[in-house]
Short mmCIF file of C-alpha atoms and ligand atoms in Angstrom, two decimals:
data_model
loop_
_atom_site.label_atom_id
_atom_site.label_comp_id
_atom_site.label_asym_id
_atom_site.label_seq_id
_atom_site.Cartn_x
_atom_site.Cartn_y
_atom_site.Cartn_z
CA MET A 39 36.15 -69.47 22.11
CA ALA A 40 38.69 -67.69 19.85
CA GLY A 41 37.48 -64.76 17.75
CA PHE A 42 38.49 -63.73 14.22
CA ASP A 43 37.56 -60.76 12.03
CA VAL A 44 36.82 -63.00 9.06
CA ALA A 45 36.09 -66.74 8.67
CA VAL A 46 36.38 -68.12 5.14
CA VAL A 47 34.58 -71.47 4.86
CA GLY A 48 35.84 -73.68 1.99
CA GLY A 49 39.35 -74.11 0.58
CA GLY A 50 38.69 -74.28 -3.17
CA LEU A 51 40.22 -71.59 -5.39
CA ALA A 52 37.63 -68.99 -4.37
CA GLY A 53 38.10 -69.64 -0.63
CA ARG A 54 41.89 -69.66 -0.67
CA ILE A 55 42.07 -66.45 -2.72
CA ALA A 56 39.51 -64.79 -0.42
CA ALA A 57 41.48 -65.77 2.70
CA LEU A 58 44.66 -64.37 1.13
CA ALA A 59 42.90 -61.12 0.16
CA PHE A 60 41.43 -60.49 3.64
CA ALA A 61 44.62 -61.47 5.48
CA LYS A 62 46.82 -59.34 3.22
CA ASN A 63 44.58 -56.42 4.13
CA GLY A 64 45.18 -56.91 7.82
CA PHE A 65 42.05 -58.81 8.91
CA SER A 66 42.63 -61.68 11.34
CA THR A 67 41.40 -64.57 9.17
CA VAL A 68 40.58 -68.23 9.62
CA LEU A 69 40.30 -70.52 6.58
CA ILE A 70 38.36 -73.75 7.06
CA ALA A 71 39.61 -76.02 4.30
CA PRO A 72 38.94 -79.76 4.59
CA ASP A 73 41.01 -81.97 2.27
CA ASP A 74 38.63 -83.92 0.01
CA GLY A 75 41.53 -86.10 -1.20
CA ARG A 76 40.86 -85.33 -4.87
CA THR A 77 43.47 -83.77 -7.18
CA ASP A 78 41.71 -81.17 -9.30
CA GLN A 79 42.69 -81.95 -12.93
CA ARG A 80 40.93 -78.83 -14.25
CA THR A 81 42.60 -75.69 -15.47
CA THR A 82 41.19 -72.20 -15.07
CA ALA A 83 41.37 -69.42 -17.61
CA LEU A 84 41.61 -66.10 -15.81
CA MET A 85 41.12 -62.86 -17.70
CA ASP A 86 43.19 -59.67 -17.55
CA HIS A 87 41.19 -58.03 -14.73
CA SER A 88 41.49 -61.14 -12.52
CA LEU A 89 45.25 -61.32 -13.14
CA GLY A 90 45.53 -57.70 -11.97
CA PHE A 91 43.75 -58.69 -8.77
CA LEU A 92 46.16 -61.63 -8.22
CA ALA A 93 49.10 -59.30 -8.91
CA GLY A 94 47.75 -56.92 -6.24
CA LEU A 95 47.83 -59.83 -3.77
CA GLY A 96 51.49 -60.48 -4.71
CA ILE A 97 50.70 -63.95 -6.05
CA TRP A 98 50.67 -63.58 -9.85
CA ASP A 99 54.50 -63.76 -10.27
CA ARG A 100 54.45 -67.17 -8.60
CA VAL A 101 51.52 -68.48 -10.64
CA LYS A 102 52.58 -67.15 -14.06
CA PRO A 103 55.36 -69.76 -14.75
CA GLU A 104 52.67 -72.49 -14.50
CA ALA A 105 50.32 -70.71 -16.92
CA ALA A 106 49.97 -70.10 -20.67
CA ALA A 107 48.87 -66.86 -22.35
CA LEU A 108 45.57 -66.73 -24.27
CA SER A 109 46.30 -64.40 -27.15
CA THR A 110 43.65 -65.58 -29.60
CA MET A 111 40.26 -67.14 -28.91
CA GLN A 112 38.19 -68.69 -31.64
CA ILE A 113 34.72 -70.16 -31.72
CA ILE A 114 33.88 -72.77 -34.32
CA ASP A 115 30.34 -74.01 -34.90
CA ALA A 116 30.63 -77.81 -35.02
CA THR A 117 26.91 -78.47 -34.39
CA GLU A 118 26.50 -79.99 -37.89
CA ARG A 119 23.04 -78.43 -37.90
CA LEU A 120 21.27 -77.00 -40.90
CA LEU A 121 21.99 -73.45 -39.81
CA ARG A 122 25.58 -73.05 -38.73
CA ALA A 123 27.29 -69.93 -37.46
CA PRO A 124 30.47 -68.59 -39.12
CA PRO A 125 33.77 -69.02 -37.18
CA VAL A 126 34.55 -66.07 -34.93
CA THR A 127 38.12 -65.11 -33.98
CA PHE A 128 39.08 -62.62 -31.30
CA ARG A 129 42.70 -61.40 -31.06
CA ALA A 130 43.92 -59.67 -27.89
CA SER A 131 46.06 -57.38 -30.07
CA GLU A 132 42.80 -55.90 -31.47
CA ILE A 133 42.22 -54.27 -28.07
CA GLY A 134 45.89 -53.50 -27.40
CA LEU A 135 46.58 -56.43 -25.06
CA GLU A 136 49.30 -59.08 -25.27
CA ALA A 137 46.77 -61.64 -23.98
CA PHE A 138 43.11 -61.79 -22.90
CA GLY A 139 44.24 -63.81 -19.92
CA TYR A 140 46.15 -66.92 -18.85
CA ASN A 141 45.20 -70.57 -18.41
CA ILE A 142 46.34 -71.98 -15.04
CA PRO A 143 46.28 -75.64 -13.92
CA ASN A 144 44.22 -75.78 -10.69
CA ALA A 145 46.48 -78.20 -8.75
CA PRO A 146 49.66 -76.04 -8.69
CA PHE A 147 47.50 -72.91 -8.33
CA LEU A 148 45.94 -74.33 -5.13
CA ALA A 149 49.38 -75.36 -3.82
CA ILE A 150 50.85 -71.89 -4.45
CA LEU A 151 47.91 -70.28 -2.62
CA SER A 152 48.40 -72.60 0.36
CA ALA A 153 52.11 -71.76 0.53
CA ALA A 154 51.33 -68.02 0.39
CA LEU A 155 48.73 -68.38 3.18
CA GLY A 156 51.29 -70.25 5.29
CA GLU A 157 53.61 -67.21 5.14
CA LEU A 158 51.07 -64.83 6.72
CA PRO A 159 51.04 -64.44 10.52
CA ASN A 160 47.35 -63.44 10.71
CA VAL A 161 45.87 -66.53 8.97
CA THR A 162 44.88 -69.77 10.70
CA VAL A 163 44.17 -72.69 8.35
CA LEU A 164 42.07 -75.55 9.75
CA GLY A 165 41.83 -78.79 7.74
CA THR A 166 38.37 -79.79 8.89
CA SER A 167 34.80 -78.90 7.92
CA VAL A 168 32.14 -76.72 9.49
CA GLY A 169 29.46 -78.91 11.09
CA ARG A 170 27.13 -76.17 12.29
CA ALA A 171 26.94 -72.39 12.04
CA ASP A 172 25.01 -70.04 14.31
CA LEU A 173 24.62 -66.92 12.23
CA SER A 174 21.93 -65.22 14.33
CA SER A 175 24.28 -64.51 17.24
CA GLU A 176 26.68 -61.63 16.82
CA PRO A 177 29.52 -62.32 16.17
CA ALA A 178 28.66 -65.49 14.23
CA ALA A 179 29.67 -68.79 15.86
CA LEU A 180 31.11 -71.68 13.85
CA HIS A 181 31.29 -75.23 15.18
CA LEU A 182 33.73 -77.52 13.37
CA ALA A 183 33.49 -81.27 12.86
CA ASP A 184 36.51 -81.84 15.16
CA GLY A 185 34.84 -79.98 18.04
CA THR A 186 36.67 -76.64 17.60
CA GLU A 187 34.47 -73.55 18.02
CA PHE A 188 35.15 -69.88 17.31
CA THR A 189 33.45 -66.62 16.37
CA ALA A 190 33.88 -64.26 13.42
CA GLY A 191 32.56 -60.79 12.52
CA LEU A 192 32.16 -61.78 8.85
CA VAL A 193 31.65 -65.26 7.38
CA ILE A 194 32.65 -65.71 3.74
CA ALA A 195 30.82 -68.75 2.36
CA ALA A 196 33.16 -70.35 -0.18
CA ASP A 197 31.90 -73.87 0.55
CA GLY A 198 30.77 -74.66 -2.95
CA ARG A 199 27.49 -75.60 -4.60
CA LYS A 200 26.08 -77.47 -1.56
CA SER A 201 27.00 -74.63 0.81
CA LEU A 202 26.17 -75.35 4.46
CA ILE A 203 26.69 -71.67 5.33
CA ARG A 204 24.15 -70.59 2.67
CA ASP A 205 21.62 -73.01 4.18
CA ALA A 206 22.39 -71.82 7.72
CA ALA A 207 21.78 -68.23 6.57
CA GLY A 208 18.36 -69.32 5.24
CA ILE A 209 19.26 -68.42 1.64
CA ASP A 210 17.63 -70.48 -1.08
CA THR A 211 18.86 -71.28 -4.60
CA ARG A 212 17.29 -71.57 -8.04
CA SER A 213 18.85 -74.68 -9.55
CA HIS A 214 18.76 -76.50 -12.83
CA ALA A 215 20.55 -79.73 -13.77
CA TYR A 216 21.72 -79.90 -17.38
CA PRO A 217 21.90 -83.23 -19.23
CA GLN A 218 25.65 -82.60 -19.56
CA THR A 219 28.95 -83.70 -18.03
CA ALA A 220 32.32 -82.03 -18.59
CA VAL A 221 35.12 -84.46 -19.39
CA VAL A 222 38.34 -82.75 -18.33
CA LEU A 223 41.89 -83.72 -19.33
CA ASN A 224 45.26 -82.38 -20.43
CA PHE A 225 47.14 -83.45 -23.55
CA THR A 226 50.36 -82.95 -25.49
CA HIS A 227 50.30 -82.28 -29.24
CA ASP A 228 52.71 -82.29 -32.19
CA ARG A 229 52.04 -78.78 -33.46
CA PRO A 230 52.41 -75.57 -31.42
CA HIS A 231 49.19 -73.95 -30.18
CA ASN A 232 50.55 -70.42 -30.68
CA ASN A 233 48.54 -69.38 -27.61
CA VAL A 234 45.27 -69.92 -29.46
CA SER A 235 42.26 -71.34 -27.60
CA THR A 236 39.54 -72.94 -29.72
CA GLU A 237 35.97 -73.52 -28.52
CA PHE A 238 34.11 -75.94 -30.82
CA HIS A 239 30.37 -75.60 -30.23
CA THR A 240 28.79 -79.03 -30.59
CA ARG A 241 25.23 -80.34 -30.18
CA THR A 242 26.06 -81.58 -26.66
CA GLY A 243 27.93 -78.46 -25.52
CA PRO A 244 31.35 -76.85 -25.99
CA PHE A 245 34.56 -78.78 -26.72
CA THR A 246 37.21 -76.31 -25.61
CA GLN A 247 40.97 -76.58 -26.07
CA VAL A 248 42.96 -74.09 -23.97
CA PRO A 249 46.77 -73.68 -24.18
CA LEU A 250 49.13 -74.78 -21.40
CA PRO A 251 52.90 -74.06 -21.32
CA GLY A 252 54.87 -75.89 -24.06
CA GLN A 253 53.15 -78.07 -26.65
CA ARG A 254 50.38 -78.90 -24.20
CA SER A 255 46.73 -77.96 -23.85
CA SER A 256 43.81 -78.62 -21.55
CA LEU A 257 40.44 -79.81 -22.75
CA VAL A 258 36.92 -79.31 -21.42
CA TRP A 259 34.67 -81.59 -23.42
CA VAL A 260 30.97 -81.27 -22.60
CA VAL A 261 28.93 -84.36 -23.51
CA LYS A 262 25.82 -86.28 -22.43
CA PRO A 263 26.36 -88.04 -19.05
CA GLN A 264 26.28 -91.52 -20.67
CA GLU A 265 28.88 -90.50 -23.28
CA ALA A 266 31.13 -89.24 -20.46
CA VAL A 267 31.02 -92.70 -18.85
CA GLU A 268 32.03 -94.24 -22.20
CA ILE A 269 34.86 -91.73 -22.78
CA LEU A 270 36.33 -92.47 -19.35
CA GLN A 271 36.58 -96.17 -20.30
CA LEU A 272 38.14 -95.69 -23.75
CA PRO A 273 41.59 -97.23 -24.37
CA GLU A 274 44.27 -94.50 -24.49
CA GLU A 275 44.93 -94.78 -28.24
CA VAL A 276 41.22 -94.58 -29.13
CA LEU A 277 40.77 -91.52 -26.91
CA ASN A 278 43.82 -89.80 -28.46
CA ARG A 279 42.42 -90.42 -31.95
CA ARG A 280 38.90 -89.25 -30.98
CA ILE A 281 40.26 -85.95 -29.63
CA GLU A 282 42.47 -85.39 -32.68
CA ASP A 283 39.47 -85.98 -34.98
CA ARG A 284 37.26 -83.60 -32.98
CA MET A 285 39.97 -80.97 -33.25
CA GLN A 286 40.12 -81.50 -37.01
CA SER A 287 43.88 -82.30 -36.48
CA VAL A 288 44.70 -78.58 -36.09
CA LEU A 289 47.29 -79.48 -33.41
CA GLY A 290 48.48 -82.69 -35.12
CA LYS A 291 48.80 -85.91 -33.11
CA VAL A 292 47.41 -85.83 -29.59
CA ARG A 293 48.47 -87.76 -26.46
CA VAL A 294 46.39 -87.58 -23.28
CA GLU A 295 48.43 -86.97 -20.10
CA GLY A 296 47.48 -88.36 -16.69
CA LYS A 297 43.94 -88.83 -15.41
CA VAL A 298 40.68 -88.01 -17.19
CA GLN A 299 37.99 -86.57 -14.87
CA ALA A 300 34.24 -86.06 -15.23
CA TRP A 301 32.37 -83.06 -13.72
CA PRO A 302 28.53 -83.21 -13.91
CA LEU A 303 27.13 -79.82 -14.92
CA SER A 304 24.36 -77.82 -13.33
CA ALA A 305 23.31 -74.25 -12.84
CA SER A 306 22.43 -72.80 -9.49
CA THR A 307 22.07 -69.20 -8.38
CA ALA A 308 21.46 -68.10 -4.81
CA THR A 309 18.31 -66.01 -4.37
CA ARG A 310 20.47 -63.47 -2.54
CA PHE A 311 24.25 -63.20 -2.28
CA GLY A 312 24.67 -61.94 1.25
CA LYS A 313 22.76 -61.39 4.47
CA GLY A 314 23.86 -59.88 7.77
CA GLN A 315 27.26 -61.34 8.64
CA VAL A 316 27.43 -63.65 5.60
CA ALA A 317 28.67 -63.08 2.05
CA LEU A 318 28.42 -65.89 -0.53
CA ILE A 319 31.25 -66.15 -3.05
CA GLY A 320 32.19 -68.57 -5.85
CA GLU A 321 30.03 -71.61 -6.40
CA ALA A 322 28.16 -71.05 -3.12
CA ALA A 323 26.66 -68.04 -4.95
CA HIS A 324 26.64 -69.07 -8.62
CA VAL A 325 27.24 -72.25 -10.61
CA PHE A 326 27.00 -72.47 -14.39
CA PRO A 327 28.42 -74.51 -17.28
CA PRO A 328 32.06 -73.88 -18.28
CA ILE A 329 31.45 -71.73 -21.35
CA GLY A 330 33.62 -68.69 -22.00
CA ALA A 331 35.69 -69.10 -18.78
CA GLN A 332 33.50 -67.12 -16.41
CA GLY A 333 33.17 -68.95 -13.05
CA LEU A 334 36.30 -68.04 -11.13
CA ASN A 335 36.58 -64.66 -12.85
CA LEU A 336 33.16 -63.83 -11.41
CA SER A 337 34.24 -65.24 -8.03
CA LEU A 338 37.24 -62.91 -7.91
CA ARG A 339 34.91 -59.97 -8.45
CA ASP A 340 32.82 -61.33 -5.52
CA ILE A 341 35.94 -61.25 -3.37
CA GLU A 342 36.89 -57.73 -4.51
CA SER A 343 33.43 -56.42 -3.61
CA ALA A 344 33.32 -58.11 -0.19
CA LEU A 345 36.82 -56.84 0.61
CA GLU A 346 36.02 -53.26 -0.44
CA LEU A 347 32.91 -53.23 1.76
CA ALA A 348 34.80 -54.73 4.73
CA LEU A 349 37.59 -52.16 4.34
CA ALA A 350 35.02 -49.34 4.22
CA ALA A 351 33.35 -50.72 7.38
CA ARG A 352 36.70 -50.89 9.17
CA ARG A 353 37.57 -47.30 8.17
CA THR A 354 34.34 -45.98 9.68
CA GLY A 355 34.49 -48.25 12.72
CA ALA A 356 31.28 -50.04 11.61
CA ARG A 357 30.53 -53.76 12.10
CA LEU A 358 31.88 -56.16 9.50
CA ALA A 359 28.34 -57.42 8.81
CA ILE A 360 28.38 -56.28 5.18
CA GLY A 361 26.12 -59.06 3.83
CA ASP A 362 23.13 -56.90 2.87
CA ALA A 363 25.23 -54.22 1.11
CA TYR A 364 27.21 -56.98 -0.64
CA ASP A 365 24.00 -58.56 -1.93
CA GLY A 366 22.95 -55.28 -3.58
CA ARG A 367 26.37 -54.72 -5.08
CA ARG A 368 26.76 -58.16 -6.68
CA ARG A 369 23.31 -58.65 -8.23
CA ALA A 370 23.76 -57.04 -11.66
CA ASP A 371 27.13 -58.66 -12.44
CA ILE A 372 26.11 -62.17 -11.30
CA TRP A 373 22.68 -62.12 -12.91
CA SER A 374 23.96 -60.81 -16.25
CA ARG A 375 26.77 -63.42 -16.48
CA THR A 376 24.64 -66.37 -15.37
CA GLY A 377 21.83 -65.34 -17.73
CA ALA A 378 24.15 -65.01 -20.74
CA ILE A 379 25.88 -68.36 -20.13
CA ASP A 380 22.58 -70.16 -19.62
CA LEU A 381 21.19 -68.72 -22.85
CA LEU A 382 24.29 -69.68 -24.86
CA ASN A 383 24.32 -73.21 -23.42
CA ARG A 384 20.61 -73.74 -24.11
CA SER A 385 21.03 -72.44 -27.66
CA LEU A 386 23.62 -75.18 -28.29
CA LEU A 387 21.35 -77.90 -26.93
CA SER A 388 18.24 -76.69 -28.73
CA GLY A 389 17.36 -78.23 -32.08
CA PHE A 390 14.62 -75.61 -32.55
CA LEU A 391 15.29 -73.82 -35.86
CA PRO A 392 14.48 -70.23 -34.79
CA VAL A 393 16.90 -70.61 -31.86
CA GLN A 394 19.58 -71.85 -34.28
CA MET A 395 18.89 -68.86 -36.53
CA LEU A 396 19.30 -66.43 -33.65
CA ARG A 397 22.56 -68.04 -32.54
CA ALA A 398 23.98 -68.06 -36.07
CA ALA A 399 22.93 -64.41 -36.56
CA GLY A 400 24.56 -63.44 -33.25
CA MET A 401 27.84 -65.11 -34.21
CA HIS A 402 27.73 -63.52 -37.65
CA MET A 403 27.29 -60.08 -36.09
CA LEU A 404 30.22 -60.77 -33.76
CA SER A 405 32.45 -61.64 -36.66
CA ALA A 406 31.34 -58.77 -38.94
CA ILE A 407 30.61 -55.72 -36.77
CA PRO A 408 33.81 -54.16 -35.30
CA PRO A 409 32.10 -52.07 -32.55
CA LEU A 410 30.30 -55.17 -31.27
CA ARG A 411 33.53 -57.20 -31.31
CA TYR A 412 35.26 -54.37 -29.44
CA LEU A 413 32.57 -54.34 -26.73
CA VAL A 414 32.49 -58.13 -26.31
CA MET A 415 36.28 -58.41 -26.08
CA HIS A 416 36.62 -55.62 -23.51
CA GLU A 417 33.68 -56.84 -21.44
CA GLY A 418 35.23 -60.35 -21.53
CA VAL A 419 38.47 -59.20 -19.88
CA ALA A 420 36.89 -56.73 -17.40
CA PRO A 421 33.21 -55.85 -16.96
CA GLY A 422 32.46 -52.17 -17.57
CA ARG A 423 35.72 -51.61 -19.43
CA GLY A 424 34.15 -51.86 -22.91
CA PHE A 425 31.44 -49.30 -22.18
CA LYS A 426 33.95 -46.89 -20.58
CA SER A 427 36.32 -46.81 -23.53
CA PHE A 428 33.64 -47.22 -26.25
CA PRO A 429 33.29 -43.47 -27.09
CA ASP A 430 37.07 -43.26 -27.70
CA PHE A 431 36.92 -46.32 -29.93
CA LEU A 432 34.07 -44.82 -31.99
CA ARG A 433 35.94 -41.50 -32.38
CA LYS A 434 39.04 -43.36 -33.66
CA GLU A 435 36.96 -45.51 -36.04
CA ILE A 436 35.22 -42.42 -37.48
CA SER A 437 38.48 -40.51 -38.02
CA ARG A 438 40.09 -43.64 -39.54
CA LYS A 439 37.22 -43.97 -42.03
CA HIS A 440 37.38 -40.27 -42.97
CA ALA A 441 41.21 -40.14 -43.24
C1 FAD B 111 34.95 -78.27 -15.99
C2 FAD B 111 35.05 -76.88 -15.41
C3 FAD B 111 35.91 -75.96 -16.00
C4 FAD B 111 35.99 -74.65 -15.50
N1 FAD B 111 36.83 -73.74 -16.12
C5 FAD B 111 36.85 -72.46 -15.68
C6 FAD B 111 37.66 -71.47 -16.34
O1 FAD B 111 38.38 -71.76 -17.31
N2 FAD B 111 37.65 -70.18 -15.87
C7 FAD B 111 36.88 -69.82 -14.79
O2 FAD B 111 36.89 -68.64 -14.40
N3 FAD B 111 36.11 -70.75 -14.13
C8 FAD B 111 36.08 -72.03 -14.55
N4 FAD B 111 35.31 -72.95 -13.90
C9 FAD B 111 34.62 -72.58 -12.65
C10 FAD B 111 35.59 -72.62 -11.48
O3 FAD B 111 36.30 -73.84 -11.46
C11 FAD B 111 34.88 -72.43 -10.14
O4 FAD B 111 34.02 -71.34 -10.23
C12 FAD B 111 35.94 -72.15 -9.10
O5 FAD B 111 36.78 -73.25 -8.97
C13 FAD B 111 35.38 -71.72 -7.78
O6 FAD B 111 34.95 -72.82 -7.06
P1 FAD B 111 34.72 -72.67 -5.50
O7 FAD B 111 36.03 -72.45 -4.81
O8 FAD B 111 33.65 -71.70 -5.26
O9 FAD B 111 34.11 -74.11 -5.16
P2 FAD B 111 34.82 -75.51 -4.92
O10 FAD B 111 36.04 -75.66 -5.73
O11 FAD B 111 33.75 -76.52 -5.04
O12 FAD B 111 35.29 -75.41 -3.42
C14 FAD B 111 34.41 -75.52 -2.34
C15 FAD B 111 35.18 -76.04 -1.14
O13 FAD B 111 34.35 -76.00 0.01
C16 FAD B 111 34.63 -77.11 0.80
N5 FAD B 111 33.49 -77.36 1.70
C17 FAD B 111 32.27 -77.88 1.38
N6 FAD B 111 31.51 -77.97 2.50
C18 FAD B 111 32.25 -77.50 3.53
C19 FAD B 111 32.03 -77.33 4.92
N7 FAD B 111 30.87 -77.69 5.50
N8 FAD B 111 33.03 -76.80 5.68
C20 FAD B 111 34.19 -76.43 5.13
N9 FAD B 111 34.46 -76.56 3.79
C21 FAD B 111 33.50 -77.09 3.02
C22 FAD B 111 34.89 -78.24 -0.19
O14 FAD B 111 35.68 -79.25 0.39
C23 FAD B 111 35.63 -77.50 -1.32
O15 FAD B 111 37.02 -77.56 -1.14
C24 FAD B 111 35.21 -74.27 -14.38
C25 FAD B 111 34.33 -75.20 -13.79
C26 FAD B 111 34.23 -76.49 -14.31
C27 FAD B 111 33.26 -77.48 -13.67
#
């Protein structure tokens, strides 16, 4: 039975980036990545901190030509409810950045990661799935569907929301299905987007346009499951018109490109994020609705933490079984993000007036109170960054007002 330092189970974006990160840092790595035969039509908005991480792995220069900058992000209340929030606009220039982040189509992103993995001598990629995992033996033993078996000192579970590794480690989840499906598509438009992303908050969830290179954008349109079925069957011209109307024609005429996909939404959080020789990353650890582009950004911070702990273990000659330390380190970040997204999503779905009042008041404060805007924008691009630089910001604001 062959032995590896690290086994990454699952070849989605989180798994491939994790395998690259561990291999680039000298760990002998195996990536178990079955091909599910589906082309991922989604795009992923990654914020400044995540792009820095990709740059550190030497991959950002290859991904950047496929991506579009997000320089301005606006939120428009399109709930048509009695109490509506004012529009809120965030500009990256307000916090001294050219862009908050970039929007990357998943399909070329996955292909670029595979090519980069293929160039590393210490990575083995296996295109099959894990059938059984024995995580009580040390090192852990993985048994693949094609009969291959091997051991690993650390197992990174990147096998998505139905994670077999999480189950094998005896880790439970708290799950919640939302009455929502995300319709995902890309489209061309007559007017330039000027690198502006607009999130329309509707009664069924967000309707989010995100720029792509050229006069193109991606769309994540969250609707009731039945409405998603209807949208998928609409004739092309009707769908184009429906999207243009929803966008209040801000980008002019719209033409949908390629396939339209539907992704049912749910929320699920593992009751712990690591244990012994296992660390859960990405959707194996946390799943939530696509509001405010958080999922993969959070997953990259999972990978950073697991890697830091593994490097520290290697330096001191300790075992790579960092799961318990990893669990402690990831709790605050994962719980705070999942809690905030859940609250925002529920506030959109709720017709309860006091909830609407709170949401409208929150948005009003975001638009009118500069220190709050400053904090939210910094925390959006990198957690902790807003609080670190906040005293400097206040000093500058005070001297500006007294000048
Ligand atoms: C509509 C939508 C839009 C989104 N937009 C954004 C965004 O703009 N920004 C952002 O940061 N995040 C976004 N996200 C979240 C983001 O897409 C995910 O968090 C991210 O892709 C990480 O997924 P993953 O790799 O953990 O899981 P997955 O992509 O589900 O990958 C899991 C992999 O594990 C494999 N697997 C399963 N079982 C086994 C097994 N037994 N053995 C081996 N392999 C196995 C599967 O084949 C699959 O390839 C969005 C999500 C949705 C639904």
